mmCIF file of C-alpha atoms in Angstrom:
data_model
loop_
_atom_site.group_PDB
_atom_site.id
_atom_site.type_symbol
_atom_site.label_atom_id
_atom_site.label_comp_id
_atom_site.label_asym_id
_atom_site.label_seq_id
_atom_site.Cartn_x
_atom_site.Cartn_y
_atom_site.Cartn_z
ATOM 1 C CA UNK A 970 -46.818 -27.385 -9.716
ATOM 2 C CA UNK A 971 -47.287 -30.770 -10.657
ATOM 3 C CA UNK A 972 -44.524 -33.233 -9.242
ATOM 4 C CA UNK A 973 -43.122 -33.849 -12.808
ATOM 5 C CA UNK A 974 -42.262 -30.482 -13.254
ATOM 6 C CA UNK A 975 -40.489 -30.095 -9.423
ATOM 7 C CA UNK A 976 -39.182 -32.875 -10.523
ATOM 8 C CA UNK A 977 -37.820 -31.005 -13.900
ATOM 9 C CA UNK A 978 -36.641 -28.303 -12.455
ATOM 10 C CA UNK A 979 -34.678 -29.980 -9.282
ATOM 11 C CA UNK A 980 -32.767 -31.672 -12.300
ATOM 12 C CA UNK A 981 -32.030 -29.124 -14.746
ATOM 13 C CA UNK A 982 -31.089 -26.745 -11.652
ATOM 14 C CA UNK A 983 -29.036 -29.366 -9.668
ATOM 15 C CA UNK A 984 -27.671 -30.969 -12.287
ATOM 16 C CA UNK A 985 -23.655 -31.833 -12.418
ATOM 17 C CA UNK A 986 -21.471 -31.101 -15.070
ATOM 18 C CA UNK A 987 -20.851 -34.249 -16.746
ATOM 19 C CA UNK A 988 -16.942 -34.930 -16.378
ATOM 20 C CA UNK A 989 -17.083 -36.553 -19.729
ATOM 21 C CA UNK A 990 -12.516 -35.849 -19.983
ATOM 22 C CA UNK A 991 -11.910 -38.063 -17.410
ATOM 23 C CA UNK A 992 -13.143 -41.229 -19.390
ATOM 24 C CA UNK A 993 -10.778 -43.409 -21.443
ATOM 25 C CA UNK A 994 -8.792 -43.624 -18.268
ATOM 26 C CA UNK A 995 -9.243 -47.179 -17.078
ATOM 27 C CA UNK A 996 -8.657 -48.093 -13.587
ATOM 28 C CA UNK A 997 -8.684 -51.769 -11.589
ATOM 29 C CA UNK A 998 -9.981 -50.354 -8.585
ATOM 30 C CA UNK A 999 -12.718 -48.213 -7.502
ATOM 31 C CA UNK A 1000 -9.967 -46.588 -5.149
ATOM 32 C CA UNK A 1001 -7.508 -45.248 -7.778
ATOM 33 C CA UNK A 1002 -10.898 -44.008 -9.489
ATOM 34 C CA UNK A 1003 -11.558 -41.684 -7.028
ATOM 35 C CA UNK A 1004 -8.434 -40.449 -6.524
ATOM 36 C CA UNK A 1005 -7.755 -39.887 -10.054
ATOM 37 C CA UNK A 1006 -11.139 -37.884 -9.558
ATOM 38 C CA UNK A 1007 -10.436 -35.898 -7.055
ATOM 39 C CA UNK A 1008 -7.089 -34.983 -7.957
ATOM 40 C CA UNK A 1009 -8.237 -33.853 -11.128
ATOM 41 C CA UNK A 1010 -10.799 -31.575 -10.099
ATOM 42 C CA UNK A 1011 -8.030 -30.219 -7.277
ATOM 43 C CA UNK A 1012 -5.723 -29.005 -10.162
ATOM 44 C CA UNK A 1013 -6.441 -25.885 -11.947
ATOM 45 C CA UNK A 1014 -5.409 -26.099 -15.604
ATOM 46 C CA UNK A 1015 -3.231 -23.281 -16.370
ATOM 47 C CA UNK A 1016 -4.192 -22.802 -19.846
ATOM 48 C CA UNK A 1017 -8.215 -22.282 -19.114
ATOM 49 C CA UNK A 1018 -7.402 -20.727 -15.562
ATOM 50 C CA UNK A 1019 -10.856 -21.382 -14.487
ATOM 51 C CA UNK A 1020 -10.990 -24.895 -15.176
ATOM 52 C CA UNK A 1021 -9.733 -27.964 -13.341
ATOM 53 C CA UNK A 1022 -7.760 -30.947 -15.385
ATOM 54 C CA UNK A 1023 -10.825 -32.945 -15.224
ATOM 55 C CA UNK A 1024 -13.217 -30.058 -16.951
ATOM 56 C CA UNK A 1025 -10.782 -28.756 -19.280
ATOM 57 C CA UNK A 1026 -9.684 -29.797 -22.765
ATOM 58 C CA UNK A 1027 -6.693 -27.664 -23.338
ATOM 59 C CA UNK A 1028 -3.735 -29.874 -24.841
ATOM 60 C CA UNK A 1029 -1.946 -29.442 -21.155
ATOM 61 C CA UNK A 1030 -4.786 -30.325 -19.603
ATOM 62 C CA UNK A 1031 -4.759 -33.935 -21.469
ATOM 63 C CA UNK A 1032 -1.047 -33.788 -20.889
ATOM 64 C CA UNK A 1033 -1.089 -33.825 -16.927
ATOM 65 C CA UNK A 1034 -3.974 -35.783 -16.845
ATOM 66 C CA UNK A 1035 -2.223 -38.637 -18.791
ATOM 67 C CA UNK A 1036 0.741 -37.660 -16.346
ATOM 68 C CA UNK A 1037 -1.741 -37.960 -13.165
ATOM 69 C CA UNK A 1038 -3.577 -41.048 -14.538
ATOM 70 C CA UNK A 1039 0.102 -42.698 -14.753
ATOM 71 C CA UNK A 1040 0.932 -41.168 -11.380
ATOM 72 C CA UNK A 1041 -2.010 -42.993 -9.442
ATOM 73 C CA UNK A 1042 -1.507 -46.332 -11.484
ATOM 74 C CA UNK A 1043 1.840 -46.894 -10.311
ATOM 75 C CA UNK A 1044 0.545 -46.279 -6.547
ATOM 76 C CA UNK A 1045 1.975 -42.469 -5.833
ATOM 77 C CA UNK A 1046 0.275 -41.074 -2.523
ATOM 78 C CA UNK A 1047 -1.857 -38.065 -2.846
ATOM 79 C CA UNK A 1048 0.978 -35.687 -1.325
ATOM 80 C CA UNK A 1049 3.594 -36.923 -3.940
ATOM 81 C CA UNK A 1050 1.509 -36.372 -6.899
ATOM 82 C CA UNK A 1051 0.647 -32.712 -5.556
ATOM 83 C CA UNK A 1052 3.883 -31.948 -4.924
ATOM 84 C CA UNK A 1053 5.030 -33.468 -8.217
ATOM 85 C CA UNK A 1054 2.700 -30.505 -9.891
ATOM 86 C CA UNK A 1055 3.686 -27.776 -7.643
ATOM 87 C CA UNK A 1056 7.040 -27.951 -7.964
ATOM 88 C CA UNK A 1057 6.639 -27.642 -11.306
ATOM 89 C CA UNK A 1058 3.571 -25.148 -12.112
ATOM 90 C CA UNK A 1059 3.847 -23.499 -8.276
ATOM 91 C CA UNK A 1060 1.055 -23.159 -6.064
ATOM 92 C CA UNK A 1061 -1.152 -21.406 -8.279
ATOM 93 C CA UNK A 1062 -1.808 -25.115 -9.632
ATOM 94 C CA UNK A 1063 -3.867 -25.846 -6.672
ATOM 95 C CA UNK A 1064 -7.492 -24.470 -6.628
ATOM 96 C CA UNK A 1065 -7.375 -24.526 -2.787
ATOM 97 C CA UNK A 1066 -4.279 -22.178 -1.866
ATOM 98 C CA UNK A 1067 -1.819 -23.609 0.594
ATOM 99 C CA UNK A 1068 -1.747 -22.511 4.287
ATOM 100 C CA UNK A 1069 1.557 -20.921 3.970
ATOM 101 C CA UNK A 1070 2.780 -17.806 5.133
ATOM 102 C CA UNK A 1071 2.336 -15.740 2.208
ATOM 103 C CA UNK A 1072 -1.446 -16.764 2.008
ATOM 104 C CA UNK A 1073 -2.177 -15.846 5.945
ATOM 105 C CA UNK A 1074 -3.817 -12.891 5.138
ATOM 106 C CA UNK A 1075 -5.806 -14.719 2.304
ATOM 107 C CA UNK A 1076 -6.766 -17.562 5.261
ATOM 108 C CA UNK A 1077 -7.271 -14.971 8.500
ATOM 109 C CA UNK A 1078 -8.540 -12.024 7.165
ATOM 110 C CA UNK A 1079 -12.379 -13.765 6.705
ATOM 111 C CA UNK A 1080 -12.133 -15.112 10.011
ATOM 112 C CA UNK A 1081 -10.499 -12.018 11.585
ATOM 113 C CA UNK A 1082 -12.997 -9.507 9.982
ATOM 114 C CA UNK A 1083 -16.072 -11.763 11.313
ATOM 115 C CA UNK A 1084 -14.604 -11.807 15.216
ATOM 116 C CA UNK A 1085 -13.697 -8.048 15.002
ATOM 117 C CA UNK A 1086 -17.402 -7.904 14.039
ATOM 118 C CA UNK A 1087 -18.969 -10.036 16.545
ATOM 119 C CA UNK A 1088 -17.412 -8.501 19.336
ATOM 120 C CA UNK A 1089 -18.174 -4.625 18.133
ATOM 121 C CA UNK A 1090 -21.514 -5.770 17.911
ATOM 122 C CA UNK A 1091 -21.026 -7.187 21.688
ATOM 123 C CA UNK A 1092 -19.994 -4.623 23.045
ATOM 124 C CA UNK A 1093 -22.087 -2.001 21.437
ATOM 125 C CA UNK A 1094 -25.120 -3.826 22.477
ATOM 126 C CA UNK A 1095 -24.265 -4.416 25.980
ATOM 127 C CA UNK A 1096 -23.306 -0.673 26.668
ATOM 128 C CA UNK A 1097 -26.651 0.122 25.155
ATOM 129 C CA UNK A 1098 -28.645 -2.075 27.140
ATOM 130 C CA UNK A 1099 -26.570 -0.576 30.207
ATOM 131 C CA UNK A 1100 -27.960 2.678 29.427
ATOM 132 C CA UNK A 1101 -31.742 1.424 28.806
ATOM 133 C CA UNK A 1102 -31.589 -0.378 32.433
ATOM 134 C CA UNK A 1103 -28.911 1.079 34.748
ATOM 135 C CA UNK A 1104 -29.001 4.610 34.480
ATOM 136 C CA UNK A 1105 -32.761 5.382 34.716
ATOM 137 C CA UNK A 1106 -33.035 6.324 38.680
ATOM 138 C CA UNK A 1107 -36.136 5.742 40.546
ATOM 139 C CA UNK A 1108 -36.850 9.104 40.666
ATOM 140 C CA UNK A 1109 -36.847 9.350 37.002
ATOM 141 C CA UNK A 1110 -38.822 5.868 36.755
ATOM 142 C CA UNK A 1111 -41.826 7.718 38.733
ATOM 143 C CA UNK A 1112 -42.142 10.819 36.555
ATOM 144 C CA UNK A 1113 -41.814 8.148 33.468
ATOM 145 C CA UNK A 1114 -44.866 5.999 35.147
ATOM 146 C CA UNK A 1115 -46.946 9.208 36.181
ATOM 147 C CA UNK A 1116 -46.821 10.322 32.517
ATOM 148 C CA UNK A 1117 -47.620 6.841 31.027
ATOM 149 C CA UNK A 1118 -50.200 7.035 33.556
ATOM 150 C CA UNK A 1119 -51.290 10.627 32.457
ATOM 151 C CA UNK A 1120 -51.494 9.647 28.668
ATOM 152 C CA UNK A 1121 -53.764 6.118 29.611
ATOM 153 C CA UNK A 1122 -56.474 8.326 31.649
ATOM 154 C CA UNK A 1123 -56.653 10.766 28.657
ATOM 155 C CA UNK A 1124 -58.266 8.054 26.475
ATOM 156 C CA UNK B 509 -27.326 13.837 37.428
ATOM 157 C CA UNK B 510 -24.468 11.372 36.778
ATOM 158 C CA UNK B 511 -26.302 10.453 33.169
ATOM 159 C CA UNK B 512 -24.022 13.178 30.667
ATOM 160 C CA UNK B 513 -20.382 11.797 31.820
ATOM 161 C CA UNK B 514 -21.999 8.553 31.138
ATOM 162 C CA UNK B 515 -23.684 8.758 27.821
ATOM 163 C CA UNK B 516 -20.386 10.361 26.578
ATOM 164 C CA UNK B 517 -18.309 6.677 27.369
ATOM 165 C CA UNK B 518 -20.948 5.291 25.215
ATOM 166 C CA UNK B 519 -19.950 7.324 22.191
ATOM 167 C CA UNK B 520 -17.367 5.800 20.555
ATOM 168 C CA UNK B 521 -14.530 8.168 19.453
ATOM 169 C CA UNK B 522 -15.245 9.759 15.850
ATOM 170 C CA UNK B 523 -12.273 7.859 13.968
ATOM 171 C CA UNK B 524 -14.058 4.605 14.750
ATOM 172 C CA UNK B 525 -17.069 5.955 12.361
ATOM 173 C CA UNK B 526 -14.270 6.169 9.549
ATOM 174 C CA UNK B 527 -13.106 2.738 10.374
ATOM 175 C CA UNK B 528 -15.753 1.225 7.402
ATOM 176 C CA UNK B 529 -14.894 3.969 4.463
ATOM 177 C CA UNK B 530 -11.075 3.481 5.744
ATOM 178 C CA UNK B 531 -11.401 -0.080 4.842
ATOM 179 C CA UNK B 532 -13.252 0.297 1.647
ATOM 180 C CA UNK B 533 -10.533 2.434 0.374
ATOM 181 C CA UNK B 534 -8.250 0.216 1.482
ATOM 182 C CA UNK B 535 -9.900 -2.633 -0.357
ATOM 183 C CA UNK B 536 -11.066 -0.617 -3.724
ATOM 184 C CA UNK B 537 -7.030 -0.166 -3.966
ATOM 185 C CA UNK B 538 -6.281 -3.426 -3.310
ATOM 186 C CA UNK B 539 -8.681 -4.535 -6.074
ATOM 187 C CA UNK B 540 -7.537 -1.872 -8.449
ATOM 188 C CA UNK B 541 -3.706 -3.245 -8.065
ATOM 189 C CA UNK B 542 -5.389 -6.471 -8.644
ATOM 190 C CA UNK B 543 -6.746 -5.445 -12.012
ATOM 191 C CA UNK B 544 -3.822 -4.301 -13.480
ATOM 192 C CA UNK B 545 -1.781 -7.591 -12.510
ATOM 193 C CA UNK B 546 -2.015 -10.512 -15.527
ATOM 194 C CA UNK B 547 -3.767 -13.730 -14.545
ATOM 195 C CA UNK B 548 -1.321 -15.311 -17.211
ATOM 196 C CA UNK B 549 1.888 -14.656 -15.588
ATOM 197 C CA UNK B 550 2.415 -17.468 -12.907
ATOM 198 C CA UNK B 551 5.331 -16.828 -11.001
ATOM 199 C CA UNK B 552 7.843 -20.003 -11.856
ATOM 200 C CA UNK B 553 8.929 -22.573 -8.928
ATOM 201 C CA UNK B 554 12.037 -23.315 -10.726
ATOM 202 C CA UNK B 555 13.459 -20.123 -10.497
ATOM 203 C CA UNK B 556 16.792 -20.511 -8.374
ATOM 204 C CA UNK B 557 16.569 -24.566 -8.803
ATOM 205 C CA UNK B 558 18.900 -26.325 -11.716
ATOM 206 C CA UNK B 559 17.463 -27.174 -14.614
ATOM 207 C CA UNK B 560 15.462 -30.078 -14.896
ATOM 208 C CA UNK B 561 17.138 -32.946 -16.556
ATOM 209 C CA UNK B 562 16.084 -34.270 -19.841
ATOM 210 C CA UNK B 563 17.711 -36.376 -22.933
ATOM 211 C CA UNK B 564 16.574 -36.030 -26.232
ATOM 212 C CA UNK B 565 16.866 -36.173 -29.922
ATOM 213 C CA UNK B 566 18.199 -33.319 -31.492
ATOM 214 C CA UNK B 567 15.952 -31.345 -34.316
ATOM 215 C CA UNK B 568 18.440 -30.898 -37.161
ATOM 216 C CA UNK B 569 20.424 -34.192 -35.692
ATOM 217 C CA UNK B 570 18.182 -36.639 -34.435
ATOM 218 C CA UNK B 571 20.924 -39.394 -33.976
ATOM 219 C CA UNK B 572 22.083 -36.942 -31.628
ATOM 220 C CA UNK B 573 20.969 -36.589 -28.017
ATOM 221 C CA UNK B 574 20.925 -32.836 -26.488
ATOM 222 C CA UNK B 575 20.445 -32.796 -22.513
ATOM 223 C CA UNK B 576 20.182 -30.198 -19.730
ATOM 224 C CA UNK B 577 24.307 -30.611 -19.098
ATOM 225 C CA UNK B 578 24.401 -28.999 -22.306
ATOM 226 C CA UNK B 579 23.329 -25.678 -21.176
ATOM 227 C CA UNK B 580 25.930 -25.086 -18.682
ATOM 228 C CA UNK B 581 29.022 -23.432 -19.312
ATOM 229 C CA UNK B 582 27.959 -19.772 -20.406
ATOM 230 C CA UNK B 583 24.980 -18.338 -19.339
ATOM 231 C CA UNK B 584 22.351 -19.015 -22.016
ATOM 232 C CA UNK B 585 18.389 -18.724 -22.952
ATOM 233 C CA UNK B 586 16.503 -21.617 -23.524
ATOM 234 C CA UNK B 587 13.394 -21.108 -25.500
ATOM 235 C CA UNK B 588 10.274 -23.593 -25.601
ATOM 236 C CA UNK B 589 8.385 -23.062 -29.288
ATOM 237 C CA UNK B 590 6.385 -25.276 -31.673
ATOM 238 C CA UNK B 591 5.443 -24.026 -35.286
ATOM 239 C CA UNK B 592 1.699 -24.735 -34.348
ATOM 240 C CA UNK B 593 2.278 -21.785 -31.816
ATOM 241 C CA UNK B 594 1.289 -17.710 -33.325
ATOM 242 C CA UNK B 595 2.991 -15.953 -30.683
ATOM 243 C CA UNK B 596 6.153 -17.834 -31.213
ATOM 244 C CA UNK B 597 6.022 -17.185 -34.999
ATOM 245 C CA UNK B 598 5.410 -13.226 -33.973
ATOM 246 C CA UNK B 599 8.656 -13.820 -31.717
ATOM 247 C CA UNK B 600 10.820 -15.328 -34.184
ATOM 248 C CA UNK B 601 11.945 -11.677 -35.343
ATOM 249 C CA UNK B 602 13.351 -10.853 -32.275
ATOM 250 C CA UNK B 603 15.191 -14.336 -31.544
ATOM 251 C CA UNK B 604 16.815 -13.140 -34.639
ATOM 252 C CA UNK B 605 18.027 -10.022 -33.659
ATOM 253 C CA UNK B 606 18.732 -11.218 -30.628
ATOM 254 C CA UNK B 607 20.720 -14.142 -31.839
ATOM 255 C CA UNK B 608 22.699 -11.762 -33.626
ATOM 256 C CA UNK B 609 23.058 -9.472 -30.727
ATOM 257 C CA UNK B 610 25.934 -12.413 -29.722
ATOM 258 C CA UNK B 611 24.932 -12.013 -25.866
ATOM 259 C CA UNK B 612 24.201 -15.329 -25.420
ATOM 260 C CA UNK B 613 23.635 -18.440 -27.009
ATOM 261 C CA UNK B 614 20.096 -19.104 -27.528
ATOM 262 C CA UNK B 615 19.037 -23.159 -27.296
ATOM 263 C CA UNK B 616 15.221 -24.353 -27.999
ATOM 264 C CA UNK B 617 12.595 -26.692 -26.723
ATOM 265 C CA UNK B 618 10.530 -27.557 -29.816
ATOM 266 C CA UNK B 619 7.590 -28.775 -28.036
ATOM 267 C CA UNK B 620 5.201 -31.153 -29.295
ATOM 268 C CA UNK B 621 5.297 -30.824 -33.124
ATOM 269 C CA UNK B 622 6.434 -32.125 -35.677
ATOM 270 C CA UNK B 623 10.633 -32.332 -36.234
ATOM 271 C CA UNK B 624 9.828 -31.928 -40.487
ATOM 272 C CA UNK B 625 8.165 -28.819 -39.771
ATOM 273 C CA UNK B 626 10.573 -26.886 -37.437
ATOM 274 C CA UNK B 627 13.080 -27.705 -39.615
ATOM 275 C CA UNK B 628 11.413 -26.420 -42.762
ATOM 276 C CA UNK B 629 9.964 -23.286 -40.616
ATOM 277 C CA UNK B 630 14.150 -22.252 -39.469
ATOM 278 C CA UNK B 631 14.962 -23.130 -43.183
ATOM 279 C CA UNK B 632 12.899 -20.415 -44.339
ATOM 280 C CA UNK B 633 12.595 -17.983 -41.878
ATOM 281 C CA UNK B 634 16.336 -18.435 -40.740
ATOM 282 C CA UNK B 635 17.762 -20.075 -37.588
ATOM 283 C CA UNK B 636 18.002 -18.303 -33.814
ATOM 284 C CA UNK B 637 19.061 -21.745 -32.124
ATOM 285 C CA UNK B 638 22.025 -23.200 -31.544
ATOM 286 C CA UNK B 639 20.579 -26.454 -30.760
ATOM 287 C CA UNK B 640 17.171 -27.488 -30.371
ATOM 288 C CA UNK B 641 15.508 -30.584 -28.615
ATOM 289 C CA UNK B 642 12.876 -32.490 -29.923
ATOM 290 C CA UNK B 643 10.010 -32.829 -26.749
ATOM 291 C CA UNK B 644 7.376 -35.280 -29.161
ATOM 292 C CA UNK B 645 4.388 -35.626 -26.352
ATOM 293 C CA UNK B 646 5.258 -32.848 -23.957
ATOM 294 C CA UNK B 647 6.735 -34.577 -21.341
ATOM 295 C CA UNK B 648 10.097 -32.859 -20.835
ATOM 296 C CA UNK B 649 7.551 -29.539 -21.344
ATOM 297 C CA UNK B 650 6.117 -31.098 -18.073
ATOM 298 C CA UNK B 651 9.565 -30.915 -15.818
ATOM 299 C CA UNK B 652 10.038 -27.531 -16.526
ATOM 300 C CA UNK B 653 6.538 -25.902 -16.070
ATOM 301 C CA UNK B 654 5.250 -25.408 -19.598
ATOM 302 C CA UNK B 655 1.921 -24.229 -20.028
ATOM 303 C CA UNK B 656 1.624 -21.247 -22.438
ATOM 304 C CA UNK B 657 4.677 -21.245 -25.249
ATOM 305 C CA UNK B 658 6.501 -19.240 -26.456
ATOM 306 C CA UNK B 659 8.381 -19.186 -22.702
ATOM 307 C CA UNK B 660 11.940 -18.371 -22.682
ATOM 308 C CA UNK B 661 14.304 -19.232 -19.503
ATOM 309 C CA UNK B 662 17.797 -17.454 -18.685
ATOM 310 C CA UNK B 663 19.865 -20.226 -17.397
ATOM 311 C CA UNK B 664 23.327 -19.493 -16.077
ATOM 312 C CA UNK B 665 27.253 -21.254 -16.437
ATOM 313 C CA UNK B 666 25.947 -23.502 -14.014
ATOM 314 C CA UNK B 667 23.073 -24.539 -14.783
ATOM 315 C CA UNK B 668 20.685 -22.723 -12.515
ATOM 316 C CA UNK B 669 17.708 -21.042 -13.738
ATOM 317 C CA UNK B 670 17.529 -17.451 -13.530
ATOM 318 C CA UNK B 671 14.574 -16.201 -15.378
ATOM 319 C CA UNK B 672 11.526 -17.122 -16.683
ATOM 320 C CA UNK B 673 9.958 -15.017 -19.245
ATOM 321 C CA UNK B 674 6.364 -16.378 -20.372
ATOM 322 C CA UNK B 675 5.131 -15.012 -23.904
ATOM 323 C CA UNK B 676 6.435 -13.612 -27.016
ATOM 324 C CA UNK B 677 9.632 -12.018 -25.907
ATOM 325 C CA UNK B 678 9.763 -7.902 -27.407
ATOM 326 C CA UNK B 679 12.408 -6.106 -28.270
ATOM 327 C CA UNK B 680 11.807 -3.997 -25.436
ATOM 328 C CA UNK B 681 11.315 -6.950 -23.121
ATOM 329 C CA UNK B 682 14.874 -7.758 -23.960
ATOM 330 C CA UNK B 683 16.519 -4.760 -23.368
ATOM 331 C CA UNK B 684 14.848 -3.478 -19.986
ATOM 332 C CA UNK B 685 14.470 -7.308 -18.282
ATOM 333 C CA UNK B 686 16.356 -10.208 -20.170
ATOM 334 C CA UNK B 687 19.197 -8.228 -21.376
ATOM 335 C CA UNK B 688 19.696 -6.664 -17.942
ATOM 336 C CA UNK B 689 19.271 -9.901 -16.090
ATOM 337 C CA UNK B 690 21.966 -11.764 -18.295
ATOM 338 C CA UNK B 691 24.546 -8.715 -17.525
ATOM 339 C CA UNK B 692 23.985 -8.923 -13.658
ATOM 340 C CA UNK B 693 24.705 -12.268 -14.048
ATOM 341 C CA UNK B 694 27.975 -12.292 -16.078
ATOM 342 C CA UNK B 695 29.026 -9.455 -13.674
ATOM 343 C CA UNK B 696 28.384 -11.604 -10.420
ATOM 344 C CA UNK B 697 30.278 -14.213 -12.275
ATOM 345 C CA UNK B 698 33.080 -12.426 -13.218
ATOM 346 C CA UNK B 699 33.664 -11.463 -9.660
#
């Protein structure tokens, strides 16, 4: 492959989504900017449940960004703004769900499930290799060696 | 000699070999109950909270404000509609019915349309509301949650919501869950 066409295919296969609904919102500072950003691709619009505010174009969507945009302009931390949304829309607002006690099982049960499996594989291995090295006597290790031996003076 | 009582502390008991299937049946249900639930029915915040406050023009009066402190008194419904909206048109029916039903008054949001065209639309396909409220750009939509109309809330004497209902409310959706919900609340009241 020729380095133009790597080149091709790193870009069409790692290419971004162009956030084009986030323009037309002017901001002073390259700080609001990004928050603006990032808070919009946080939210979930709840019209086009798979989209954030930022990649959706659902009249809502517009709505609360217009609502966010104003939010950040006039200084509102990060916390305020998402608590401004879920108290209105709930949690289901956010695309990361909250660490709350209705979503522990939702947070633990990856974790849980990968512990429970590293320590069944634990201990299964380590009673296995128990068996492979402890409980052969020497007794037992002779008659194994004479037979190897038995088999190698065959050839 | 001592190598059987051993090799049988290796073997883990049989039930742990069902362990796996146990959980896949446990999560193929899990996933079926998941299936059946609706993606479009977000469970509202402001259930339990008062109603978020708003002031604004009136659709048949616009001179006149209409505001949350309206709604309190009697329990009442509060219905958020636009005449760009199908499902609200399909609901319209039933508003009717229910309005004549007499169970409670029924008061609408008329979100983000045009005031001409609601007015024309409950001239000639008759009038549910008591009073409606004019929401222009949405914002008062905002405060209480909107994001698919038709939605209908139960609000009671004081001003608490008790019930959010999201899409076109049927006939049967108002006699086995709105209906029901208004009576439990006039009887706690009336206690």
């Amino acid at each position: 492959m020729t380095s133009r066409s790597i080149a091709f295919l790193f870009f069409f296969f790692f290419s971004c989504q162009v956030i084009a609904e986030i323009a037309g919102f002017p901001f002073e500072t390259e700080a609001e900017e990004q928050r603006f950003r990032e808070l919009s691709t946080e939210l979930r619009c709840l019209v086009c449940q798979n989209q954030s505010l930022a990649d959706s174009n659902a009249g809502l969507a517009q709505d609360l960004r217009v609502e966010l945009y104003e939010q950040v302009l006039s200084g509102n931390s990060n916390k305020q703004i998402i608590d401004f949304m879920t108290n209105r829309y709930g949690d289901f607002i956010l695309y990361k769900p909250r660490f709350t006690l209705k979503t522990l099982f939702l947070w633990l049960t990856p974790i849980t499930l990968f512990i429970i499996g590293v320590v069944t594989l634990i201990c299964f291995s380590r009673k296995q290799g128990e068996y492979s090295t402890e409980q052969v006597s020497d007794e037992e290790l002779n008659k194994i060696r004479s037979l190897i031996d038995s088999e190698d003076n065959k050839k | 000699m001592s190598q059987p009582v051993e090799n049988q502390s290796i073997q883990p008991k049989r039930w742990v070999y069902l362990l796996p299937l146990g959980i896949f049946v446990g999560l193929v249900i899990l996933f079926f109950i998941g299936l059946e639930l609706n993606p479009r029915l977000i469970p509202s915040p402001l259930i339990g909270k008062p109603a978020p406050s708003f002031s604004l023009p009136r659709l048949h009066h616009p001179g006149e404000i209409f505001q949350e402190t309206d709604l309190q008194g009697e329990i009442s419904l509060l219905n958020i509609w636009a005449t760009w909206c199908p499902s609200c048109k399909q609901e319209h029916p039933v508003l009717m019915q229910i309005a004549k039903a007499n169970k409670a008054p029924i008061y609408g949001l008329y979100y983000k349309d045009d005031p001409e065209y609601g007015v024309e639309w409950l001239k000639n396909n008759g009038n549910p509301y008591r009073a409606n409220a004019v929401d222009k750009d949405g914002s008062v939509g905002i405060e209480w949650g909107t994001y698919g109309t038709p939605e209908t809330f139960i609000i009671d004497e004081k001003g608490i919501i008790q019930y959010k209902h999201v899409g076109p409310i049927s006939w049967q959706d108002w006699k086995d869950k709105l209906l029901p919900k208004i009576q439990s609340l006039r009887e706690k009241s009336d206690v």
